[in-house]
Coordinates of C-alpha atoms and ligand atoms in Angstrom, one line a residue:
X1 CA -20.0 6.3 -24.1
X2 CA -22.5 5.7 -26.8
X3 CA -23.9 8.7 -28.8
X4 CA -26.9 8.6 -31.0
X5 CA -28.4 11.2 -33.3
X6 CA -31.9 11.7 -34.4
X7 CA -33.6 14.4 -36.4
X8 CA -36.5 14.5 -34.0
X9 CA -36.4 13.4 -30.3
X10 CA -39.4 13.1 -28.1
X11 CA -38.4 13.1 -24.4
X12 CA -41.1 11.4 -22.5
X13 CA -43.1 8.3 -23.7
X14 CA -46.7 9.0 -22.5
X15 CA -49.9 10.1 -24.1
X16 CA -48.5 13.1 -26.0
X17 CA -45.5 11.0 -27.3
X18 CA -47.6 8.4 -28.7
X19 CA -50.1 10.8 -30.5
X20 CA -47.1 12.9 -31.8
X21 CA -45.6 9.6 -33.2
X22 CA -48.8 8.9 -35.0
X23 CA -49.0 12.4 -36.5
X24 CA -45.3 12.4 -37.6
X25 CA -45.9 8.9 -39.3
X26 CA -49.0 10.5 -41.0
X27 CA -47.0 13.4 -42.1
X28 CA -44.2 11.3 -43.3
X29 CA -41.0 10.5 -41.2
X30 CA -38.1 8.5 -42.7
X31 CA -36.9 5.4 -40.7
X32 CA -34.4 6.4 -38.1
X33 CA -35.4 10.1 -38.1
X34 CA -37.7 9.9 -34.9
X35 CA -37.0 8.5 -31.5
X36 CA -39.0 8.5 -28.3
X37 CA -36.9 8.3 -25.0
X38 CA -39.1 7.1 -22.1
X39 CA -38.4 6.3 -18.5
X40 CA -41.2 3.7 -18.7
X41 CA -40.6 0.2 -19.8
X42 CA -43.7 0.0 -22.2
X43 CA -44.7 1.8 -25.4
X44 CA -47.1 4.9 -25.0
X45 CA -50.4 4.0 -23.5
X46 CA -53.7 5.7 -22.6
X47 CA -52.8 6.8 -19.0
X48 CA -56.4 7.3 -17.9
X49 CA -56.9 3.5 -17.9
X50 CA -54.6 3.3 -14.9
X51 CA -57.1 4.7 -12.3
X52 CA -60.1 2.9 -13.9
X53 CA -60.3 -0.4 -15.6
X54 CA -56.7 -1.4 -14.9
X55 CA -57.7 -1.8 -11.2
X56 CA -60.9 -3.7 -11.8
X57 CA -61.2 -7.0 -9.9
X58 CA -62.5 -8.7 -13.0
X59 CA -61.9 -8.1 -16.6
X60 CA -59.2 -5.6 -15.9
X61 CA -57.5 -3.7 -18.7
X62 CA -54.0 -4.8 -19.5
X63 CA -51.4 -3.9 -22.1
X64 CA -51.4 -4.3 -25.0
X65 CA -55.0 -3.5 -24.9
X66 CA -54.7 0.1 -24.1
X67 CA -51.8 1.5 -26.0
X68 CA -52.5 4.8 -27.8
X69 CA -54.5 5.7 -29.8
X70 CA -57.4 3.6 -28.6
X71 CA -58.7 6.2 -26.0
X72 CA -59.8 8.5 -28.9
X73 CA -61.1 5.6 -31.1
X74 CA -57.9 5.5 -33.1
X75 CA -55.5 2.8 -34.2
X76 CA -53.7 0.9 -31.5
X77 CA -50.0 1.6 -31.8
X78 CA -48.2 -1.7 -30.6
X79 CA -44.4 -1.8 -30.3
X80 CA -44.3 -3.4 -33.8
X81 CA -45.9 -0.4 -35.3
X82 CA -43.0 1.8 -34.2
X83 CA -40.6 -0.7 -35.7
X84 CA -42.4 -0.8 -39.0
X85 CA -42.3 3.0 -39.2
X86 CA -38.6 3.1 -38.2
X87 CA -39.5 5.0 -35.0
X88 CA -37.1 4.2 -32.4
X89 CA -38.6 3.5 -29.0
X90 CA -35.9 3.9 -26.4
X91 CA -37.6 2.5 -23.2
X92 CA -36.6 2.2 -19.7
X93 CA -34.2 5.2 -20.3
X94 CA -34.4 8.2 -18.1
X95 CA -33.0 11.5 -19.4
X96 CA -31.1 13.1 -16.5
X97 CA -29.5 16.0 -18.2
X98 CA -30.6 18.2 -21.1
X99 CA -28.5 20.9 -22.7
X100 CA -30.7 22.8 -25.0
X101 CA -27.8 24.9 -26.2
X102 CA -25.6 22.0 -27.5
X103 CA -28.9 20.0 -28.3
X104 CA -27.7 17.1 -26.1
X105 CA -29.6 14.8 -23.8
X106 CA -27.9 12.4 -21.3
X107 CA -29.5 9.3 -20.0
X108 CA -29.0 7.8 -16.5
X109 CA -26.6 5.2 -17.8
X110 CA -24.6 7.8 -19.7
X111 CA -25.9 7.6 -23.3
X112 CA -25.8 10.8 -25.2
X113 CA -28.5 11.7 -27.6
X114 CA -28.4 14.7 -29.9
X115 CA -31.2 16.0 -32.0
X116 CA -32.2 18.8 -34.5
X117 CA -35.6 19.1 -33.0
X118 CA -36.7 18.3 -29.5
X119 CA -40.3 17.8 -28.3
X120 CA -40.5 18.0 -24.5
X121 CA -43.4 15.6 -23.4
X122 CA -42.2 14.7 -19.8
X123 CA -45.8 15.1 -18.3
X124 CA -46.3 15.5 -14.6
X125 CA -45.2 13.7 -11.5
X126 CA -47.1 13.3 -8.3
X127 CA -46.8 15.7 -5.2
X128 CA -45.8 13.5 -2.4
X129 CA -46.8 13.9 1.3
X130 CA -43.1 13.5 2.2
X131 CA -42.6 16.8 0.0
X132 CA -44.2 18.6 2.9
X133 CA -42.8 16.5 5.7
X134 CA -45.7 14.5 6.7
X135 CA -44.5 12.0 9.4
X136 CA -44.3 8.3 8.4
X137 CA -45.4 9.0 4.7
X138 CA -42.7 6.6 3.5
X139 CA -44.5 3.5 5.2
X140 CA -45.1 0.4 3.0
X141 CA -48.6 0.4 1.3
X142 CA -48.8 4.1 0.8
X143 CA -49.4 4.5 -2.8
X144 CA -49.3 7.2 -5.4
X145 CA -50.5 6.7 -9.1
X146 CA -49.0 8.0 -12.1
X147 CA -47.3 5.2 -14.2
X148 CA -48.0 1.6 -14.9
X149 CA -45.4 0.5 -12.4
X150 CA -47.3 2.3 -9.7
X151 CA -50.6 0.7 -10.8
X152 CA -49.0 -2.8 -10.7
X153 CA -47.8 -2.3 -7.1
X154 CA -51.4 -1.3 -6.2
X155 CA -52.9 -4.2 -7.9
X156 CA -50.6 -6.5 -5.7
X157 CA -51.5 -4.5 -2.6
X158 CA -55.3 -5.0 -3.3
X159 CA -54.8 -8.8 -3.8
X160 CA -52.7 -9.0 -0.5
X161 CA -55.1 -7.0 1.6
X162 CA -58.4 -8.6 0.5
X163 CA -61.4 -6.9 2.2
X164 CA -59.0 -4.7 4.2
X165 CA -59.3 -0.9 4.8
X166 CA -58.3 1.7 2.3
X167 CA -57.8 5.4 3.1
X168 CA -57.8 7.7 0.1
X169 CA -56.0 11.0 0.7
X170 CA -57.2 13.7 -1.6
X171 CA -60.4 14.6 -3.1
X172 CA -59.5 15.4 -6.6
X173 CA -59.4 13.3 -9.7
X174 CA -57.3 10.4 -8.3
X175 CA -59.2 10.7 -5.0
X176 CA -62.6 10.2 -6.6
X177 CA -61.6 7.6 -9.2
X178 CA -59.5 5.5 -6.7
X179 CA -62.2 5.8 -4.0
X180 CA -64.6 4.1 -6.4
X181 CA -62.3 1.5 -7.7
X182 CA -61.1 0.5 -4.3
X183 CA -64.7 0.1 -3.2
X184 CA -65.3 -2.0 -6.3
X185 CA -62.5 -4.2 -5.1
X186 CA -64.5 -4.7 -1.8
X187 CA -62.2 -2.7 0.4
X188 CA -63.6 -0.6 3.2
X189 CA -63.1 3.0 1.9
X190 CA -62.6 6.3 3.6
X191 CA -61.7 9.5 1.8
X192 CA -60.0 12.4 3.5
X193 CA -59.6 15.9 2.0
X194 CA -59.2 19.4 3.3
X195 CA -61.9 21.3 1.3
X196 CA -65.6 21.6 2.1
X197 CA -66.4 19.5 -1.0
X198 CA -64.7 17.2 -3.4
X199 CA -63.0 18.3 -6.7
X200 CA -63.3 22.1 -5.8
X201 CA -61.1 23.2 -8.8
X202 CA -64.1 22.1 -11.1
X203 CA -67.1 21.1 -9.1
X204 CA -69.7 23.5 -7.6
X205 CA -71.1 22.7 -4.2
X206 CA -74.2 21.4 -6.0
X207 CA -72.3 19.1 -8.3
X208 CA -70.0 17.8 -5.5
X209 CA -73.1 17.1 -3.3
X210 CA -74.3 14.7 -5.9
X211 CA -71.1 12.7 -6.0
X212 CA -70.5 12.8 -2.2
X213 CA -74.1 11.4 -1.8
X214 CA -73.6 8.8 -4.4
X215 CA -70.3 7.7 -2.8
X216 CA -71.9 7.5 0.6
X217 CA -74.7 5.4 -0.9
X218 CA -72.0 3.0 -2.1
X219 CA -70.7 2.9 1.6
X220 CA -67.6 5.2 1.2
X221 CA -67.0 7.2 4.2
X222 CA -65.9 10.9 3.6
X223 CA -64.0 13.0 6.0
X224 CA -63.8 16.6 4.9
X225 CA -62.0 19.7 6.1
X226 CA -58.8 18.0 7.4
X227 CA -55.6 16.4 6.2
X228 CA -53.3 13.6 7.0
X229 CA -50.6 14.7 9.3
X230 CA -48.8 11.3 10.0
X231 CA -48.9 7.5 9.6
X232 CA -48.1 4.8 11.9
X233 CA -46.7 1.4 10.7
X234 CA -46.3 -2.1 12.1
X235 CA -43.0 -3.9 12.8
X236 CA -42.8 -4.9 9.0
X237 CA -43.1 -1.2 8.1
X238 CA -46.6 -1.5 6.7
X239 CA -49.0 1.4 7.2
X240 CA -51.5 0.7 10.0
X241 CA -53.1 4.1 10.8
X242 CA -53.5 7.5 9.4
X243 CA -53.4 10.4 11.7
X244 CA -55.5 13.4 10.9
X245 CA -55.0 17.0 11.9
X246 CA -58.4 17.1 13.6
X247 CA -57.2 14.4 16.0
X248 CA -59.0 11.5 14.4
X249 CA -57.1 8.3 13.7
X250 CA -58.1 6.0 10.8
X251 CA -57.2 2.4 10.5
X252 CA -55.6 1.6 7.1
X253 CA -54.2 -1.3 5.2
X254 CA -53.6 0.6 2.0
X255 CA -53.4 4.3 1.6
X256 CA -53.8 6.0 -1.8
X257 CA -52.6 9.6 -2.0
X258 CA -53.7 11.9 -4.8
X259 CA -52.9 15.4 -3.6
X260 CA -52.0 16.9 -7.0
X261 CA -49.5 16.8 -9.8
X262 CA -46.4 18.8 -10.7
X263 CA -45.2 19.3 -14.3
X264 CA -41.7 17.7 -15.0
X265 CA -39.9 20.8 -16.2
X266 CA -36.8 20.4 -13.9
X267 CA -34.5 19.2 -16.6
X268 CA -34.9 22.4 -18.6
X269 CA -34.9 24.9 -15.7
X270 CA -33.1 28.1 -16.6
X271 CA -32.7 27.1 -20.2
X272 CA -36.2 28.0 -21.4
X273 CA -38.9 30.5 -20.6
X274 CA -41.5 29.3 -18.2
X275 CA -44.9 30.6 -17.2
X276 CA -47.6 29.5 -14.7
X277 CA -45.4 26.5 -13.6
X278 CA -45.0 25.2 -17.2
X279 CA -42.8 25.7 -20.2
X280 CA -44.1 28.6 -22.2
X281 CA -45.1 27.9 -25.8
X282 CA -46.7 29.7 -28.6
X283 CA -49.9 28.4 -30.4
X284 CA -47.7 25.9 -32.2
X285 CA -46.1 24.6 -29.0
X286 CA -42.8 26.2 -29.9
X287 CA -40.9 27.2 -26.8
X288 CA -38.6 30.3 -26.4
X289 CA -35.6 28.1 -27.6
X290 CA -35.5 27.5 -31.4
X291 CA -36.3 23.9 -32.4
X292 CA -37.5 23.0 -29.0
X293 CA -41.2 22.2 -28.5
X294 CA -43.3 21.3 -25.4
X295 CA -46.6 19.5 -25.3
X296 CA -49.2 18.0 -23.0
X297 CA -49.0 18.6 -19.1
X298 CA -45.8 20.6 -19.3
X299 CA -46.9 23.3 -21.8
X300 CA -48.2 26.7 -20.9
X301 CA -49.8 27.7 -24.1
X302 CA -52.1 30.5 -25.4
X303 CA -55.7 29.5 -24.9
X304 CA -57.0 31.5 -27.8
X305 CA -60.6 31.2 -26.8
X306 CA -60.0 33.0 -23.4
X307 CA -57.0 35.2 -24.5
X308 CA -54.9 33.6 -21.8
X309 CA -52.0 31.5 -21.1
X310 CA -52.9 28.2 -19.5
X311 CA -51.6 24.8 -18.7
X312 CA -54.0 21.8 -19.0
X313 CA -53.4 18.5 -17.2
X314 CA -55.8 16.3 -19.1
X315 CA -55.6 13.8 -21.8
X316 CA -57.6 15.4 -24.6
X317 CA -55.1 18.3 -24.6
X318 CA -52.1 16.0 -24.4
X319 CA -53.3 14.3 -27.6
X320 CA -54.3 17.4 -29.5
X321 CA -51.2 19.5 -28.5
X322 CA -48.9 16.7 -29.6
X323 CA -50.7 16.5 -33.0
X324 CA -50.4 20.2 -33.3
X325 CA -46.7 20.3 -32.7
X326 CA -45.9 17.4 -35.1
X327 CA -48.1 19.2 -37.8
X328 CA -46.3 22.6 -37.1
X329 CA -42.9 20.9 -37.4
X330 CA -43.5 19.3 -40.6
X331 CA -45.3 22.4 -42.1
X332 CA -42.4 24.7 -41.2
X333 CA -40.0 22.3 -42.9
X334 CA -42.1 22.6 -46.1
X335 CA -42.3 26.4 -45.7
X336 CA -46.1 26.0 -45.0
X337 CA -48.1 27.4 -42.1
X338 CA -51.0 25.9 -40.1
X339 CA -53.6 27.5 -37.9
X340 CA -52.8 28.5 -34.3
X341 CA -54.0 26.0 -31.7
X342 CA -57.6 26.7 -31.0
X343 CA -58.6 24.5 -28.0
X344 CA -61.8 24.1 -26.2
X345 CA -60.9 22.6 -22.7
X346 CA -62.4 19.2 -22.3
X347 CA -62.2 17.0 -19.1
X348 CA -64.0 13.9 -18.1
X349 CA -64.1 11.3 -15.5
X350 CA -65.7 7.9 -14.9
X351 CA -66.4 6.1 -11.6
X352 CA -68.9 3.3 -10.6
X353 CA -71.5 3.6 -13.3
X354 CA -71.2 7.3 -13.5
X355 CA -69.6 9.3 -16.3
X356 CA -69.3 13.1 -16.6
X357 CA -67.9 15.5 -19.2
X358 CA -67.0 19.1 -19.0
X359 CA -66.2 21.6 -21.7
X360 CA -65.1 25.2 -21.6
X361 CA -64.3 27.5 -18.7
X362 CA -65.6 27.1 -15.1
X363 CA -65.8 30.8 -14.4
X364 CA -68.7 33.1 -13.6
X365 CA -72.1 32.2 -12.2
X366 CA -73.5 28.8 -12.3
X367 CA -76.9 27.3 -13.2
X368 CA -77.7 23.7 -12.3
X369 CA -80.3 21.6 -14.1
X370 CA -81.7 18.1 -14.2
X371 CA -81.9 15.3 -11.7
X372 CA -79.0 15.4 -9.3
X373 CA -80.5 13.2 -6.5
X374 CA -78.0 10.5 -5.7
X375 CA -80.9 8.3 -4.8
X376 CA -82.3 8.4 -8.3
X377 CA -82.2 5.2 -10.3
X378 CA -80.7 7.1 -13.3
X379 CA -79.5 10.5 -12.3
X380 CA -78.8 12.9 -15.2
X381 CA -77.9 16.5 -14.4
X382 CA -75.6 19.3 -15.5
X383 CA -74.4 22.8 -14.9
X384 CA -73.8 25.9 -17.1
X385 CA -71.2 28.5 -16.2
X386 CA -72.2 32.0 -17.2
X387 CA -69.9 35.0 -17.7
X388 CA -70.8 38.3 -19.0
X389 CA -74.3 37.1 -19.9
X390 CA -72.9 34.2 -22.0
X391 CA -72.6 30.4 -21.4
X392 CA -68.9 29.7 -21.2
X393 CA -68.8 26.2 -19.7
X394 CA -71.0 23.2 -19.4
X395 CA -71.0 20.0 -17.3
X396 CA -73.1 16.9 -17.8
X397 CA -73.3 13.8 -15.8
X398 CA -74.9 10.7 -17.5
X399 CA -75.2 12.2 -20.9
X400 CA -75.5 10.3 -24.2
X401 CA -72.9 10.9 -26.8
X402 CA -75.3 13.4 -28.7
X403 CA -76.0 15.3 -25.4
X404 CA -72.3 15.5 -24.7
X405 CA -71.8 16.8 -28.1
X406 CA -74.5 19.4 -27.5
X407 CA -72.9 20.8 -24.3
X408 CA -69.4 20.9 -26.1
X409 CA -71.0 23.0 -28.8
X410 CA -72.7 25.3 -26.2
X411 CA -69.4 25.8 -24.4
X412 CA -67.6 26.6 -27.6
X413 CA -70.1 29.0 -29.0
X414 CA -70.8 31.1 -26.0
X415 CA -74.6 31.8 -26.6
X416 CA -76.2 34.7 -24.6
X417 CA -78.4 33.8 -21.8
X418 CA -81.5 36.0 -21.2
X419 CA -83.1 34.6 -18.1
X420 CA -81.2 32.2 -15.8
X421 CA -84.3 30.7 -14.4
X422 CA -85.4 29.8 -17.8
X423 CA -82.0 28.4 -18.6
X424 CA -82.3 26.2 -15.4
X425 CA -85.7 25.0 -16.6
X426 CA -84.6 24.3 -20.2
X427 CA -81.5 22.5 -18.9
X428 CA -80.2 20.3 -21.7
X429 CA -82.8 21.4 -24.3
X430 CA -81.0 24.8 -24.2
X431 CA -77.8 23.0 -25.4
X432 CA -79.6 21.0 -27.8
X433 CA -81.1 23.9 -29.8
X434 CA -77.9 26.0 -30.0
Ligands
FDA1 P1 -47.6 11.6 -19.5 O1 -47.5 11.6 -18.1 O2 -48.7 10.8 -20.1 O3 -46.2 11.1 -20.0 C1 -45.0 11.6 -19.7 C2 -43.9 10.6 -19.9 O4 -42.6 11.0 -19.7 C3 -44.1 9.3 -19.0 O5 -43.9 8.1 -19.8 C4 -42.7 9.5 -18.1 O6 -42.2 8.3 -17.6 C5 -41.8 10.1 -19.0 N1 -40.8 11.0 -18.5 C6 -40.8 11.9 -17.6 N2 -39.5 12.4 -17.3 C7 -38.7 11.8 -18.1 C8 -37.3 11.8 -18.3 N3 -36.5 12.6 -17.6 N4 -36.7 10.8 -19.1 C9 -37.5 9.9 -19.8 N5 -38.8 9.9 -19.7 C10 -39.4 10.7 -18.9 N6 -57.0 12.9 -18.0 C11 -58.3 12.9 -18.5 O7 -58.7 13.9 -19.2 N7 -59.1 12.0 -18.2 C12 -58.9 11.0 -17.4 O8 -59.7 10.1 -17.1 C13 -57.5 11.0 -16.9 N8 -57.2 9.9 -16.1 C14 -55.9 9.9 -15.5 C15 -55.5 8.9 -14.6 C16 -54.3 8.8 -14.1 C17 -53.9 7.7 -13.2 C18 -53.4 9.9 -14.3 C19 -52.0 9.9 -13.7 C20 -53.6 11.0 -15.2 C21 -54.9 10.9 -15.9 N9 -55.4 11.9 -16.7 C22 -56.7 12.0 -17.2 C23 -54.4 13.0 -17.1 C24 -53.7 12.5 -18.3 O9 -53.3 11.3 -18.3 C25 -52.4 13.4 -18.6 O10 -52.9 14.8 -18.7 C26 -51.7 13.0 -19.8 O11 -51.2 11.7 -19.6 C27 -50.5 13.9 -20.1 O12 -49.9 13.5 -21.2 P2 -48.2 13.9 -21.3 O13 -47.8 13.1 -22.6 O14 -48.0 15.2 -21.2 O15 -47.5 13.2 -20.0
NAD2 P1 -56.0 17.2 -8.1 O1 -55.4 18.5 -8.3 O2 -57.2 16.8 -9.0 O3 -56.6 17.0 -6.8 C1 -55.8 17.2 -5.6 C2 -56.6 17.2 -4.4 O4 -55.6 17.0 -3.3 C3 -57.3 18.4 -4.0 O5 -58.6 18.6 -4.5 C4 -57.4 18.3 -2.5 O6 -58.6 17.6 -2.1 C5 -56.3 17.4 -2.1 N1 -55.3 17.8 -1.2 C6 -54.4 18.7 -1.4 N2 -53.6 18.7 -0.3 C7 -54.0 17.8 0.4 C8 -53.5 17.2 1.8 N3 -52.5 17.7 2.3 N4 -54.3 16.2 2.4 C9 -55.3 15.6 1.7 N5 -55.8 16.1 0.5 C10 -55.1 17.2 0.0 O7 -54.9 16.1 -8.4 P2 -54.8 14.5 -8.3 O8 -56.2 14.0 -8.2 O9 -53.8 14.0 -7.5 O10 -54.4 14.3 -9.9 C11 -53.1 14.3 -10.3 C12 -53.0 14.5 -11.8 O11 -53.6 13.4 -12.5 C13 -53.7 15.8 -12.2 O12 -52.9 16.3 -13.2 C14 -55.0 15.4 -12.7 O13 -55.4 16.2 -13.8 C15 -54.6 14.0 -13.4 N6 -55.8 13.1 -13.4 C16 -56.8 13.4 -14.1 C17 -57.9 12.5 -14.2 C18 -59.1 13.0 -15.1 O14 -59.0 13.9 -15.7 N7 -60.3 12.2 -15.1 C19 -58.0 11.4 -13.5 C20 -56.9 11.1 -12.6 C21 -55.8 12.0 -12.6

């Protein structure tokens, strides 16, 4: 069987892989030194597009439009770019075995790859309802969304089920973004989630009330406090109804499930130290195994600002951790050192004409400010999180680029808060003057 050797191998061809490749090129790699091995058939792209513009009924985003690094305002790396740089893109190739001791990877078709330095960038996979035995969960037209192939299947179903009924299972990122885009496609949308409000891992009840109100105004039905326990399908095997734990039954032509992600660490189990469900790294994304790095969704890294090990499943960290690892690798080869990763968490989402950003840590007490009335013509509101008398996190819906910059600054600087009522009154102007 074929065997190929590279100085650097990135396993996984998503967001991190693309940003790492750009950084390697910046730092200088020789042709033939770097390879990206990806299960996907396309060069690295900005994954966030899949749950947003990719699904628009008109003017939808399509490749090559959103290859990395356009999502952060950078150069678009087309397949030709990798060729020019002598970076080998090994696509449609799943790594099924990794032996970190012998520095060997094996693909599904039996090709062996050896490396000097490995970067693990396998990202996350979806949690499936069949993972916890939900009856009928393998019916046709029940979709998950992680990769472009999944998005293409969903696009086909949206076309086939014009003006039909969509049920969205899950009230997190996928749930909220898909609920909106299915409505934009003119489907009749119902969302189902177990918690008392949407996106509870970030939103406060106050923030969630705005989005739930806004979605209701758009005609989306929301069923809270229950879960899907089964699906019925027709003679063609296509889903027809969703059975809920509380006894209700919802009609459905399309079901989209977003009940969380799971980092793809299985290949490396037992070979590398893990923590908090991810591969444990230092502030240079080095793992416990020499010459093996882990970046993006799979890495559990020291979040210096909070003196804590964390895993972050968002695109900004995927980009920055990849760049940090590539810089650290090149620096160590030259006997130089670089600063440890010092990350300010940044998450965002867009749906309908809404757009929010969050920076920092969502711990402690919260203070909400601004106009969070879903009926307002131009709602703009936010929230601060306050711990030990200091602002540690900030959220803003509808902010301008300058306002978003101001909340990022506030979340990073941890200014003290005297009077919370005053903070609520000052709202954005508090951030602006820090
Ligand atoms: P990523 O998932 O990007 O890439 C992993 C790659 O590894 C994939 O190409 C996969 O096929 C490949 N792979 C896995 N196992 C393999 C194997 N054994 N062999 C070969 N290849 C393998 N975040 C945010 O901040 N804002 C947003 O709006 C969004 N929106 C969004 C939408 C959707 C639909 C998803 C699924 C996710 C988001 N995210 C997001 C999250 C963000 O996209 C995510 O955190 C990054 O893509 C993580 O980058 P990674 O490179 O770690 O994994
Ligand atoms: P999530 O963790 O954001 O949300 C999961 C949600 O699933 C929970 O909030 C809960 O409402 C729901 N849930 C759990 N069990 C359920 C059940 N049995 N029935 C119904 N609902 C149930 O995960 P996600 O939305 O699936 O997103 C997957 C991954 O993609 C995450 O890593 C996320 O960060 C990423 N993503 C991020 C963005 C963004 O940052 N804007 C957008 C899309 C996806």
